Amino acid sequence: MHRLFLLRAYGDFVILLQALLESPQKNKYSLIASKHLQPLYQELALVIDLTSIQIQFIDFGITNTQLSLFTNKHLLSINTLNELKQIKNFVKQNPNTQGTDYIEQDKRIGFFNAISGLSFNSIISTEPVYTSYAKFFDIQDICKELQKEEGQLAENNKLNAKKVLLFPDTRQAKKNIPSSLNYKLENEIAAKGYTLEIAYFKQVPDIANTINDMSTSKNNKVVYDNFKTLIQLIQDAELILGADSLPIHLAYLLKKPHYILYPNGYPQLFMTPYAQINNRFGTFDHYNFSFL
């Protein structure tokens, strides 16, 4: 059996889960996931069926949302060596004699193998992430799957109030949707008969409070600080609008309509198939909500 070591951020984890759930060959793979991903998995297991997935969570000492080797900020920290040492010890104690060990992306895989002394392969290289997973997991007819999901998404629309939920912030500040654009989006969406709520992680930024002084809705901001609340917010909204980050990929996994906003000129390698096929994406300067 092949083993997939999941050592990256929460959004990467959700993308892989979604692809594996659609795979006709999921019984060929077992997941070795970093312990930091377990709380998200536990909450997802309460709302979708994950029983077909073979997974175990291992504490590799990852405390910065993903393996330190994969970050620029923590690359040269002692954590990098400690985390790789624990992965190496796990593989030595649990050798894979019947398959191949993989990590998700090829970023720094040379350093990963050289420092750890292991021989991992990678799944994703230069192609878009969802495309790479579809090929790897032998998901043959992604269009057929999306047509089936489109019906489920339309049904979801009928069940909820006309509420759009915006997630403007991400792990990478350069992808954050500017507060000035949030205000503009609120007015445009209100003109279509929808209400816009803006969801922030842990706290509302000071600049957002300043912009809010101009807003027609003074109480349209919500804060979440755990995965249970995040998932519930997504389920309760009719449309998820946001930067390319965890909430968007959760929306796709949970079969919720969504629209992705990218910084001008920013790579779109993590675009969901739903957004791509239905043209549900745009940039900070150019977007289209005519489907509302």
PDB file of C-alpha atoms in Angstrom:
ATOM      1  CA  MET A   1       0.000   0.000   0.000  1.00  0.00           C
ATOM      2  CA  HIS A   2       1.213   3.477  -0.836  1.00  0.00           C
ATOM      3  CA  ARG A   3       1.526   5.991   1.992  1.00  0.00           C
ATOM      4  CA  LEU A   4       0.846   9.707   1.660  1.00  0.00           C
ATOM      5  CA  PHE A   5       2.552  11.844   4.292  1.00  0.00           C
ATOM      6  CA  LEU A   6       0.501  14.971   4.934  1.00  0.00           C
ATOM      7  CA  LEU A   7       2.775  17.631   6.392  1.00  0.00           C
ATOM      8  CA  ARG A   8       1.448  20.856   4.945  1.00  0.00           C
ATOM      9  CA  ALA A   9      -1.220  23.423   5.830  1.00  0.00           C
ATOM     10  CA  TYR A  10      -4.934  22.877   6.452  1.00  0.00           C
ATOM     11  CA  GLY A  11      -6.006  23.946   2.973  1.00  0.00           C
ATOM     12  CA  ASP A  12      -3.623  21.440   1.369  1.00  0.00           C
ATOM     13  CA  PHE A  13      -5.043  18.763   3.660  1.00  0.00           C
ATOM     14  CA  VAL A  14      -8.630  19.517   2.620  1.00  0.00           C
ATOM     15  CA  ILE A  15      -7.735  19.437  -1.089  1.00  0.00           C
ATOM     16  CA  LEU A  16      -6.172  15.997  -0.756  1.00  0.00           C
ATOM     17  CA  LEU A  17      -9.111  14.646   1.265  1.00  0.00           C
ATOM     18  CA  GLN A  18     -11.545  15.861  -1.382  1.00  0.00           C
ATOM     19  CA  ALA A  19      -9.558  14.199  -4.184  1.00  0.00           C
ATOM     20  CA  LEU A  20      -9.111  10.935  -2.317  1.00  0.00           C
ATOM     21  CA  LEU A  21     -12.838  10.722  -1.543  1.00  0.00           C
ATOM     22  CA  GLU A  22     -13.558  10.856  -5.295  1.00  0.00           C
ATOM     23  CA  SER A  23     -10.891   8.303  -6.211  1.00  0.00           C
ATOM     24  CA  PRO A  24     -11.970   4.807  -7.306  1.00  0.00           C
ATOM     25  CA  GLN A  25      -8.639   3.550  -5.942  1.00  0.00           C
ATOM     26  CA  LYS A  26      -8.698   4.994  -2.434  1.00  0.00           C
ATOM     27  CA  ASN A  27      -8.083   1.535  -0.940  1.00  0.00           C
ATOM     28  CA  LYS A  28      -4.547   1.649  -2.369  1.00  0.00           C
ATOM     29  CA  TYR A  29      -3.519   4.535  -0.133  1.00  0.00           C
ATOM     30  CA  SER A  30      -3.097   5.166   3.551  1.00  0.00           C
ATOM     31  CA  LEU A  31      -2.575   8.627   4.983  1.00  0.00           C
ATOM     32  CA  ILE A  32       0.110   9.446   7.537  1.00  0.00           C
ATOM     33  CA  ALA A  33      -0.969  12.878   8.716  1.00  0.00           C
ATOM     34  CA  SER A  34       0.741  15.303  11.040  1.00  0.00           C
ATOM     35  CA  LYS A  35      -1.007  15.566  14.408  1.00  0.00           C
ATOM     36  CA  HIS A  36      -1.725  19.271  13.878  1.00  0.00           C
ATOM     37  CA  LEU A  37      -4.281  18.308  11.189  1.00  0.00           C
ATOM     38  CA  GLN A  38      -6.328  16.050  13.453  1.00  0.00           C
ATOM     39  CA  PRO A  39      -8.692  18.678  14.956  1.00  0.00           C
ATOM     40  CA  LEU A  40      -9.849  19.693  11.470  1.00  0.00           C
ATOM     41  CA  TYR A  41     -10.346  16.061  10.447  1.00  0.00           C
ATOM     42  CA  GLN A  42     -12.391  15.340  13.567  1.00  0.00           C
ATOM     43  CA  GLU A  43     -14.763  18.219  12.844  1.00  0.00           C
ATOM     44  CA  LEU A  44     -15.103  17.249   9.172  1.00  0.00           C
ATOM     45  CA  ALA A  45     -15.915  13.667  10.161  1.00  0.00           C
ATOM     46  CA  LEU A  46     -19.019  14.994  11.933  1.00  0.00           C
ATOM     47  CA  VAL A  47     -20.488  16.461   8.736  1.00  0.00           C
ATOM     48  CA  ILE A  48     -19.226  14.236   5.889  1.00  0.00           C
ATOM     49  CA  ASP A  49     -18.516  10.514   5.558  1.00  0.00           C
ATOM     50  CA  LEU A  50     -14.772   9.899   5.862  1.00  0.00           C
ATOM     51  CA  THR A  51     -14.989   6.221   6.819  1.00  0.00           C
ATOM     52  CA  SER A  52     -13.500   5.084   3.493  1.00  0.00           C
ATOM     53  CA  ILE A  53     -10.227   6.885   4.255  1.00  0.00           C
ATOM     54  CA  GLN A  54      -7.399   5.065   5.996  1.00  0.00           C
ATOM     55  CA  ILE A  55      -5.574   7.591   8.142  1.00  0.00           C
ATOM     56  CA  GLN A  56      -3.413   7.820  11.225  1.00  0.00           C
ATOM     57  CA  PHE A  57      -2.171  10.964  12.920  1.00  0.00           C
ATOM     58  CA  ILE A  58       1.441  11.136  14.082  1.00  0.00           C
ATOM     59  CA  ASP A  59       3.082  13.829  16.180  1.00  0.00           C
ATOM     60  CA  PHE A  60       6.093  14.948  14.157  1.00  0.00           C
ATOM     61  CA  GLY A  61       6.488  18.083  16.268  1.00  0.00           C
ATOM     62  CA  ILE A  62       4.938  20.383  13.650  1.00  0.00           C
ATOM     63  CA  THR A  63       3.664  23.515  15.414  1.00  0.00           C
ATOM     64  CA  ASN A  64       3.718  26.173  12.642  1.00  0.00           C
ATOM     65  CA  THR A  65       0.756  24.922  10.550  1.00  0.00           C
ATOM     66  CA  GLN A  66       3.080  22.991   8.251  1.00  0.00           C
ATOM     67  CA  LEU A  67       6.528  21.396   8.101  1.00  0.00           C
ATOM     68  CA  SER A  68       9.119  24.101   8.812  1.00  0.00           C
ATOM     69  CA  LEU A  69      11.160  23.006   5.763  1.00  0.00           C
ATOM     70  CA  PHE A  70       8.295  24.114   3.514  1.00  0.00           C
ATOM     71  CA  THR A  71       8.239  27.663   4.913  1.00  0.00           C
ATOM     72  CA  ASN A  72      10.583  30.579   4.354  1.00  0.00           C
ATOM     73  CA  LYS A  73      10.090  31.971   7.849  1.00  0.00           C
ATOM     74  CA  HIS A  74      11.054  28.806   9.754  1.00  0.00           C
ATOM     75  CA  LEU A  75      13.281  27.106   7.181  1.00  0.00           C
ATOM     76  CA  LEU A  76      16.526  27.714   9.056  1.00  0.00           C
ATOM     77  CA  SER A  77      15.130  27.051  12.524  1.00  0.00           C
ATOM     78  CA  ILE A  78      16.042  24.091  14.719  1.00  0.00           C
ATOM     79  CA  ASN A  79      12.454  22.923  14.240  1.00  0.00           C
ATOM     80  CA  THR A  80      13.286  21.921  10.669  1.00  0.00           C
ATOM     81  CA  LEU A  81      15.861  19.386  11.811  1.00  0.00           C
ATOM     82  CA  ASN A  82      13.748  18.140  14.711  1.00  0.00           C
ATOM     83  CA  GLU A  83      10.672  17.569  12.552  1.00  0.00           C
ATOM     84  CA  LEU A  84      12.647  15.755   9.843  1.00  0.00           C
ATOM     85  CA  LYS A  85      14.329  13.604  12.479  1.00  0.00           C
ATOM     86  CA  GLN A  86      10.949  12.495  13.810  1.00  0.00           C
ATOM     87  CA  ILE A  87       9.710  11.675  10.308  1.00  0.00           C
ATOM     88  CA  LYS A  88      12.885   9.683   9.661  1.00  0.00           C
ATOM     89  CA  ASN A  89      12.460   7.746  12.910  1.00  0.00           C
ATOM     90  CA  PHE A  90       8.840   6.950  12.060  1.00  0.00           C
ATOM     91  CA  VAL A  91       9.759   5.604   8.619  1.00  0.00           C
ATOM     92  CA  LYS A  92      12.592   3.498  10.047  1.00  0.00           C
ATOM     93  CA  GLN A  93      10.308   2.037  12.688  1.00  0.00           C
ATOM     94  CA  ASN A  94       7.476   1.543  10.183  1.00  0.00           C
ATOM     95  CA  PRO A  95       9.076   0.697   6.829  1.00  0.00           C
ATOM     96  CA  ASN A  96       6.824   0.568   3.788  1.00  0.00           C
ATOM     97  CA  THR A  97       7.664  -2.729   2.106  1.00  0.00           C
ATOM     98  CA  GLN A  98       4.616  -2.884  -0.168  1.00  0.00           C
ATOM     99  CA  GLY A  99       4.439   0.512  -1.808  1.00  0.00           C
ATOM    100  CA  THR A 100       5.826   4.026  -2.214  1.00  0.00           C
ATOM    101  CA  ASP A 101       5.953   6.869   0.279  1.00  0.00           C
ATOM    102  CA  TYR A 102       4.837  10.279  -1.018  1.00  0.00           C
ATOM    103  CA  ILE A 103       4.695  13.852   0.187  1.00  0.00           C
ATOM    104  CA  GLU A 104       2.178  16.234  -1.362  1.00  0.00           C
ATOM    105  CA  GLN A 105       4.335  18.672  -3.351  1.00  0.00           C
ATOM    106  CA  ASP A 106       7.812  18.660  -4.832  1.00  0.00           C
ATOM    107  CA  LYS A 107       8.782  21.935  -3.152  1.00  0.00           C
ATOM    108  CA  ARG A 108      12.185  21.312  -1.494  1.00  0.00           C
ATOM    109  CA  ILE A 109      11.794  17.553  -1.837  1.00  0.00           C
ATOM    110  CA  GLY A 110      15.510  17.354  -2.616  1.00  0.00           C
ATOM    111  CA  PHE A 111      16.324  18.961   0.730  1.00  0.00           C
ATOM    112  CA  PHE A 112      13.659  16.818   2.403  1.00  0.00           C
ATOM    113  CA  ASN A 113      15.228  13.575   1.179  1.00  0.00           C
ATOM    114  CA  ALA A 114      18.827  14.721   1.624  1.00  0.00           C
ATOM    115  CA  ILE A 115      18.417  15.898   5.220  1.00  0.00           C
ATOM    116  CA  SER A 116      16.196  13.018   6.306  1.00  0.00           C
ATOM    117  CA  GLY A 117      18.102  10.342   4.378  1.00  0.00           C
ATOM    118  CA  LEU A 118      14.777   9.057   2.998  1.00  0.00           C
ATOM    119  CA  SER A 119      13.482   8.526  -0.552  1.00  0.00           C
ATOM    120  CA  PHE A 120      10.082  10.133  -0.879  1.00  0.00           C
ATOM    121  CA  ASN A 121       8.305  10.866  -4.141  1.00  0.00           C
ATOM    122  CA  SER A 122       5.939  13.807  -4.658  1.00  0.00           C
ATOM    123  CA  ILE A 123       2.481  14.094  -6.193  1.00  0.00           C
ATOM    124  CA  ILE A 124       2.320  17.731  -7.304  1.00  0.00           C
ATOM    125  CA  SER A 125       4.897  19.500  -9.439  1.00  0.00           C
ATOM    126  CA  THR A 126       4.015  22.295 -11.882  1.00  0.00           C
ATOM    127  CA  GLU A 127       0.431  21.452 -12.854  1.00  0.00           C
ATOM    128  CA  PRO A 128      -2.596  22.912 -11.030  1.00  0.00           C
ATOM    129  CA  VAL A 129      -3.143  21.127  -7.736  1.00  0.00           C
ATOM    130  CA  TYR A 130      -6.618  19.698  -8.365  1.00  0.00           C
ATOM    131  CA  THR A 131      -5.549  18.493 -11.820  1.00  0.00           C
ATOM    132  CA  SER A 132      -2.494  16.773 -10.359  1.00  0.00           C
ATOM    133  CA  TYR A 133      -4.575  14.953  -7.763  1.00  0.00           C
ATOM    134  CA  ALA A 134      -7.191  13.932 -10.356  1.00  0.00           C
ATOM    135  CA  LYS A 135      -4.458  12.260 -12.407  1.00  0.00           C
ATOM    136  CA  PHE A 136      -2.711  10.707  -9.411  1.00  0.00           C
ATOM    137  CA  PHE A 137      -5.904   9.257  -7.932  1.00  0.00           C
ATOM    138  CA  ASP A 138      -7.294   8.210 -11.321  1.00  0.00           C
ATOM    139  CA  ILE A 139     -10.378  10.430 -11.183  1.00  0.00           C
ATOM    140  CA  GLN A 140     -11.335   9.863 -14.809  1.00  0.00           C
ATOM    141  CA  ASP A 141     -14.390  12.033 -15.400  1.00  0.00           C
ATOM    142  CA  ILE A 142     -14.086  15.186 -13.337  1.00  0.00           C
ATOM    143  CA  CYS A 143     -16.724  16.933 -15.493  1.00  0.00           C
ATOM    144  CA  LYS A 144     -19.266  14.218 -14.719  1.00  0.00           C
ATOM    145  CA  GLU A 145     -18.509  14.533 -11.031  1.00  0.00           C
ATOM    146  CA  LEU A 146     -18.945  18.291 -11.221  1.00  0.00           C
ATOM    147  CA  GLN A 147     -22.288  17.976 -13.007  1.00  0.00           C
ATOM    148  CA  LYS A 148     -23.478  15.756 -10.183  1.00  0.00           C
ATOM    149  CA  GLU A 149     -22.159  18.230  -7.641  1.00  0.00           C
ATOM    150  CA  GLU A 150     -23.786  21.135  -9.490  1.00  0.00           C
ATOM    151  CA  GLY A 151     -27.186  19.649  -8.713  1.00  0.00           C
ATOM    152  CA  GLN A 152     -26.257  19.305  -5.065  1.00  0.00           C
ATOM    153  CA  LEU A 153     -24.960  22.862  -5.010  1.00  0.00           C
ATOM    154  CA  ALA A 154     -28.193  24.145  -6.524  1.00  0.00           C
ATOM    155  CA  GLU A 155     -30.156  22.264  -3.891  1.00  0.00           C
ATOM    156  CA  ASN A 156     -27.982  23.827  -1.196  1.00  0.00           C
ATOM    157  CA  ASN A 157     -28.952  27.240  -2.555  1.00  0.00           C
ATOM    158  CA  LYS A 158     -32.631  26.497  -1.926  1.00  0.00           C
ATOM    159  CA  LEU A 159     -32.053  25.591   1.689  1.00  0.00           C
ATOM    160  CA  ASN A 160     -30.372  28.749   2.950  1.00  0.00           C
ATOM    161  CA  ALA A 161     -31.094  32.450   3.285  1.00  0.00           C
ATOM    162  CA  LYS A 162     -29.706  34.892   0.744  1.00  0.00           C
ATOM    163  CA  LYS A 163     -26.479  35.375   2.629  1.00  0.00           C
ATOM    164  CA  VAL A 164     -22.998  35.722   1.148  1.00  0.00           C
ATOM    165  CA  LEU A 165     -20.095  35.019   3.480  1.00  0.00           C
ATOM    166  CA  LEU A 166     -16.745  36.638   2.717  1.00  0.00           C
ATOM    167  CA  PHE A 167     -13.428  35.324   4.019  1.00  0.00           C
ATOM    168  CA  PRO A 168     -10.883  38.049   3.215  1.00  0.00           C
ATOM    169  CA  ASP A 169      -7.791  36.913   5.130  1.00  0.00           C
ATOM    170  CA  THR A 170      -5.268  34.134   4.457  1.00  0.00           C
ATOM    171  CA  ARG A 171      -1.998  32.787   5.822  1.00  0.00           C
ATOM    172  CA  GLN A 172      -0.182  34.890   3.219  1.00  0.00           C
ATOM    173  CA  ALA A 173      -0.844  38.608   3.604  1.00  0.00           C
ATOM    174  CA  LYS A 174      -0.274  39.249  -0.101  1.00  0.00           C
ATOM    175  CA  LYS A 175      -3.426  37.234  -0.879  1.00  0.00           C
ATOM    176  CA  ASN A 176      -5.651  39.078   1.611  1.00  0.00           C
ATOM    177  CA  ILE A 177      -8.636  40.880   0.118  1.00  0.00           C
ATOM    178  CA  PRO A 178      -8.215  44.619   0.909  1.00  0.00           C
ATOM    179  CA  SER A 179     -10.698  46.143   3.355  1.00  0.00           C
ATOM    180  CA  SER A 180     -11.526  48.860   0.829  1.00  0.00           C
ATOM    181  CA  LEU A 181     -12.619  46.123  -1.611  1.00  0.00           C
ATOM    182  CA  ASN A 182     -14.706  44.466   1.118  1.00  0.00           C
ATOM    183  CA  TYR A 183     -16.725  47.666   1.426  1.00  0.00           C
ATOM    184  CA  LYS A 184     -17.200  47.838  -2.336  1.00  0.00           C
ATOM    185  CA  LEU A 185     -18.275  44.190  -2.486  1.00  0.00           C
ATOM    186  CA  GLU A 186     -20.822  44.738   0.275  1.00  0.00           C
ATOM    187  CA  ASN A 187     -22.540  47.478  -1.702  1.00  0.00           C
ATOM    188  CA  GLU A 188     -22.537  45.503  -4.955  1.00  0.00           C
ATOM    189  CA  ILE A 189     -23.921  42.386  -3.312  1.00  0.00           C
ATOM    190  CA  ALA A 190     -26.562  44.366  -1.407  1.00  0.00           C
ATOM    191  CA  ALA A 191     -27.748  45.815  -4.710  1.00  0.00           C
ATOM    192  CA  LYS A 192     -28.550  42.249  -5.801  1.00  0.00           C
ATOM    193  CA  GLY A 193     -30.684  41.617  -2.739  1.00  0.00           C
ATOM    194  CA  TYR A 194     -28.113  39.691  -0.724  1.00  0.00           C
ATOM    195  CA  THR A 195     -26.515  40.436   2.616  1.00  0.00           C
ATOM    196  CA  LEU A 196     -22.771  40.162   3.078  1.00  0.00           C
ATOM    197  CA  GLU A 197     -21.133  38.938   6.249  1.00  0.00           C
ATOM    198  CA  ILE A 198     -17.366  39.144   6.622  1.00  0.00           C
ATOM    199  CA  ALA A 199     -15.664  36.400   8.622  1.00  0.00           C
ATOM    200  CA  TYR A 200     -12.287  36.975  10.241  1.00  0.00           C
ATOM    201  CA  PHE A 201      -9.990  34.554  12.026  1.00  0.00           C
ATOM    202  CA  LYS A 202      -9.723  35.426  15.749  1.00  0.00           C
ATOM    203  CA  GLN A 203     -10.191  39.194  15.430  1.00  0.00           C
ATOM    204  CA  VAL A 204     -11.373  41.965  13.152  1.00  0.00           C
ATOM    205  CA  PRO A 205      -8.405  44.027  11.880  1.00  0.00           C
ATOM    206  CA  ASP A 206      -8.317  47.694  12.914  1.00  0.00           C
ATOM    207  CA  ILE A 207      -8.441  48.814   9.278  1.00  0.00           C
ATOM    208  CA  ALA A 208     -11.648  46.811   8.791  1.00  0.00           C
ATOM    209  CA  ASN A 209     -13.245  48.633  11.713  1.00  0.00           C
ATOM    210  CA  THR A 210     -12.260  51.940  10.124  1.00  0.00           C
ATOM    211  CA  ILE A 211     -13.787  50.946   6.803  1.00  0.00           C
ATOM    212  CA  ASN A 212     -16.842  49.720   8.647  1.00  0.00           C
ATOM    213  CA  ASP A 213     -17.626  53.301   9.662  1.00  0.00           C
ATOM    214  CA  MET A 214     -18.655  53.869   6.042  1.00  0.00           C
ATOM    215  CA  SER A 215     -20.623  50.635   5.834  1.00  0.00           C
ATOM    216  CA  THR A 216     -24.375  50.477   5.573  1.00  0.00           C
ATOM    217  CA  SER A 217     -24.289  47.422   7.836  1.00  0.00           C
ATOM    218  CA  LYS A 218     -22.548  48.006  11.146  1.00  0.00           C
ATOM    219  CA  ASN A 219     -22.852  44.444  12.397  1.00  0.00           C
ATOM    220  CA  ASN A 220     -21.824  42.390   9.396  1.00  0.00           C
ATOM    221  CA  LYS A 221     -18.604  40.996  10.847  1.00  0.00           C
ATOM    222  CA  VAL A 222     -18.195  37.613  12.508  1.00  0.00           C
ATOM    223  CA  VAL A 223     -15.145  36.055  14.127  1.00  0.00           C
ATOM    224  CA  TYR A 224     -14.212  32.381  14.293  1.00  0.00           C
ATOM    225  CA  ASP A 225     -11.392  30.737  16.215  1.00  0.00           C
ATOM    226  CA  ASN A 226     -12.004  27.010  15.723  1.00  0.00           C
ATOM    227  CA  PHE A 227     -12.843  24.582  12.953  1.00  0.00           C
ATOM    228  CA  LYS A 228     -16.324  23.766  14.248  1.00  0.00           C
ATOM    229  CA  THR A 229     -17.410  27.400  13.973  1.00  0.00           C
ATOM    230  CA  LEU A 230     -15.729  27.798  10.585  1.00  0.00           C
ATOM    231  CA  ILE A 231     -17.527  24.776   9.129  1.00  0.00           C
ATOM    232  CA  GLN A 232     -20.855  25.922  10.546  1.00  0.00           C
ATOM    233  CA  LEU A 233     -20.430  29.404   9.059  1.00  0.00           C
ATOM    234  CA  ILE A 234     -19.792  27.884   5.639  1.00  0.00           C
ATOM    235  CA  GLN A 235     -22.766  25.541   5.878  1.00  0.00           C
ATOM    236  CA  ASP A 236     -25.121  28.369   6.885  1.00  0.00           C
ATOM    237  CA  ALA A 237     -24.249  30.648   3.958  1.00  0.00           C
ATOM    238  CA  GLU A 238     -25.598  30.483   0.429  1.00  0.00           C
ATOM    239  CA  LEU A 239     -22.366  31.567  -1.256  1.00  0.00           C
ATOM    240  CA  ILE A 240     -18.783  31.624  -0.027  1.00  0.00           C
ATOM    241  CA  LEU A 241     -16.663  34.454  -1.372  1.00  0.00           C
ATOM    242  CA  GLY A 242     -13.003  34.633  -0.523  1.00  0.00           C
ATOM    243  CA  ALA A 243      -9.327  34.600  -1.202  1.00  0.00           C
ATOM    244  CA  ASP A 244      -7.684  31.322  -2.196  1.00  0.00           C
ATOM    245  CA  SER A 245      -7.395  29.814   1.274  1.00  0.00           C
ATOM    246  CA  LEU A 246      -8.793  27.135   3.590  1.00  0.00           C
ATOM    247  CA  PRO A 247     -12.439  28.374   3.647  1.00  0.00           C
ATOM    248  CA  ILE A 248     -12.703  28.198  -0.154  1.00  0.00           C
ATOM    249  CA  HIS A 249     -11.408  24.620  -0.246  1.00  0.00           C
ATOM    250  CA  LEU A 250     -13.702  23.671   2.625  1.00  0.00           C
ATOM    251  CA  ALA A 251     -16.584  25.134   0.624  1.00  0.00           C
ATOM    252  CA  TYR A 252     -15.697  22.876  -2.315  1.00  0.00           C
ATOM    253  CA  LEU A 253     -15.383  19.832  -0.059  1.00  0.00           C
ATOM    254  CA  LEU A 254     -18.739  20.656   1.578  1.00  0.00           C
ATOM    255  CA  LYS A 255     -20.340  21.247  -1.847  1.00  0.00           C
ATOM    256  CA  LYS A 256     -21.057  24.916  -1.281  1.00  0.00           C
ATOM    257  CA  PRO A 257     -21.136  27.469  -4.124  1.00  0.00           C
ATOM    258  CA  HIS A 258     -18.075  29.695  -3.978  1.00  0.00           C
ATOM    259  CA  TYR A 259     -16.254  32.476  -5.798  1.00  0.00           C
ATOM    260  CA  ILE A 260     -12.491  33.016  -5.559  1.00  0.00           C
ATOM    261  CA  LEU A 261     -10.803  36.434  -5.669  1.00  0.00           C
ATOM    262  CA  TYR A 262      -7.105  36.606  -6.528  1.00  0.00           C
ATOM    263  CA  PRO A 263      -4.624  39.468  -6.346  1.00  0.00           C
ATOM    264  CA  ASN A 264      -3.965  40.889  -9.811  1.00  0.00           C
ATOM    265  CA  GLY A 265      -1.496  38.673 -11.646  1.00  0.00           C
ATOM    266  CA  TYR A 266      -1.334  36.073  -8.856  1.00  0.00           C
ATOM    267  CA  PRO A 267      -0.926  32.381  -9.899  1.00  0.00           C
ATOM    268  CA  GLN A 268      -4.187  30.423  -9.821  1.00  0.00           C
ATOM    269  CA  LEU A 269      -2.737  26.956  -9.291  1.00  0.00           C
ATOM    270  CA  PHE A 270      -5.083  26.089  -6.409  1.00  0.00           C
ATOM    271  CA  MET A 271      -8.340  27.001  -8.170  1.00  0.00           C
ATOM    272  CA  THR A 272     -11.145  24.536  -7.465  1.00  0.00           C
ATOM    273  CA  PRO A 273     -12.663  22.660 -10.438  1.00  0.00           C
ATOM    274  CA  TYR A 274     -16.051  24.165  -9.554  1.00  0.00           C
ATOM    275  CA  ALA A 275     -14.668  27.709  -9.830  1.00  0.00           C
ATOM    276  CA  GLN A 276     -12.823  26.937 -13.058  1.00  0.00           C
ATOM    277  CA  ILE A 277     -15.658  25.200 -14.922  1.00  0.00           C
ATOM    278  CA  ASN A 278     -18.344  27.657 -13.786  1.00  0.00           C
ATOM    279  CA  ASN A 279     -16.164  30.758 -14.182  1.00  0.00           C
ATOM    280  CA  ARG A 280     -16.525  31.569 -10.490  1.00  0.00           C
ATOM    281  CA  PHE A 281     -13.284  33.466 -10.042  1.00  0.00           C
ATOM    282  CA  GLY A 282     -11.854  36.899 -10.616  1.00  0.00           C
ATOM    283  CA  THR A 283      -9.215  39.353  -9.472  1.00  0.00           C
ATOM    284  CA  PHE A 284      -9.355  42.280  -7.083  1.00  0.00           C
ATOM    285  CA  ASP A 285      -9.821  44.578 -10.086  1.00  0.00           C
ATOM    286  CA  HIS A 286     -11.953  42.371 -12.357  1.00  0.00           C
ATOM    287  CA  TYR A 287     -14.758  40.144 -11.108  1.00  0.00           C
ATOM    288  CA  ASN A 288     -18.322  39.345 -12.164  1.00  0.00           C
ATOM    289  CA  PHE A 289     -21.276  38.539  -9.908  1.00  0.00           C
ATOM    290  CA  SER A 290     -23.865  38.423 -12.687  1.00  0.00           C
ATOM    291  CA  PHE A 291     -24.733  34.852 -11.681  1.00  0.00           C
ATOM    292  CA  LEU A 292     -26.347  36.135  -8.455  1.00  0.00           C
TER     293      LEU A 292
END
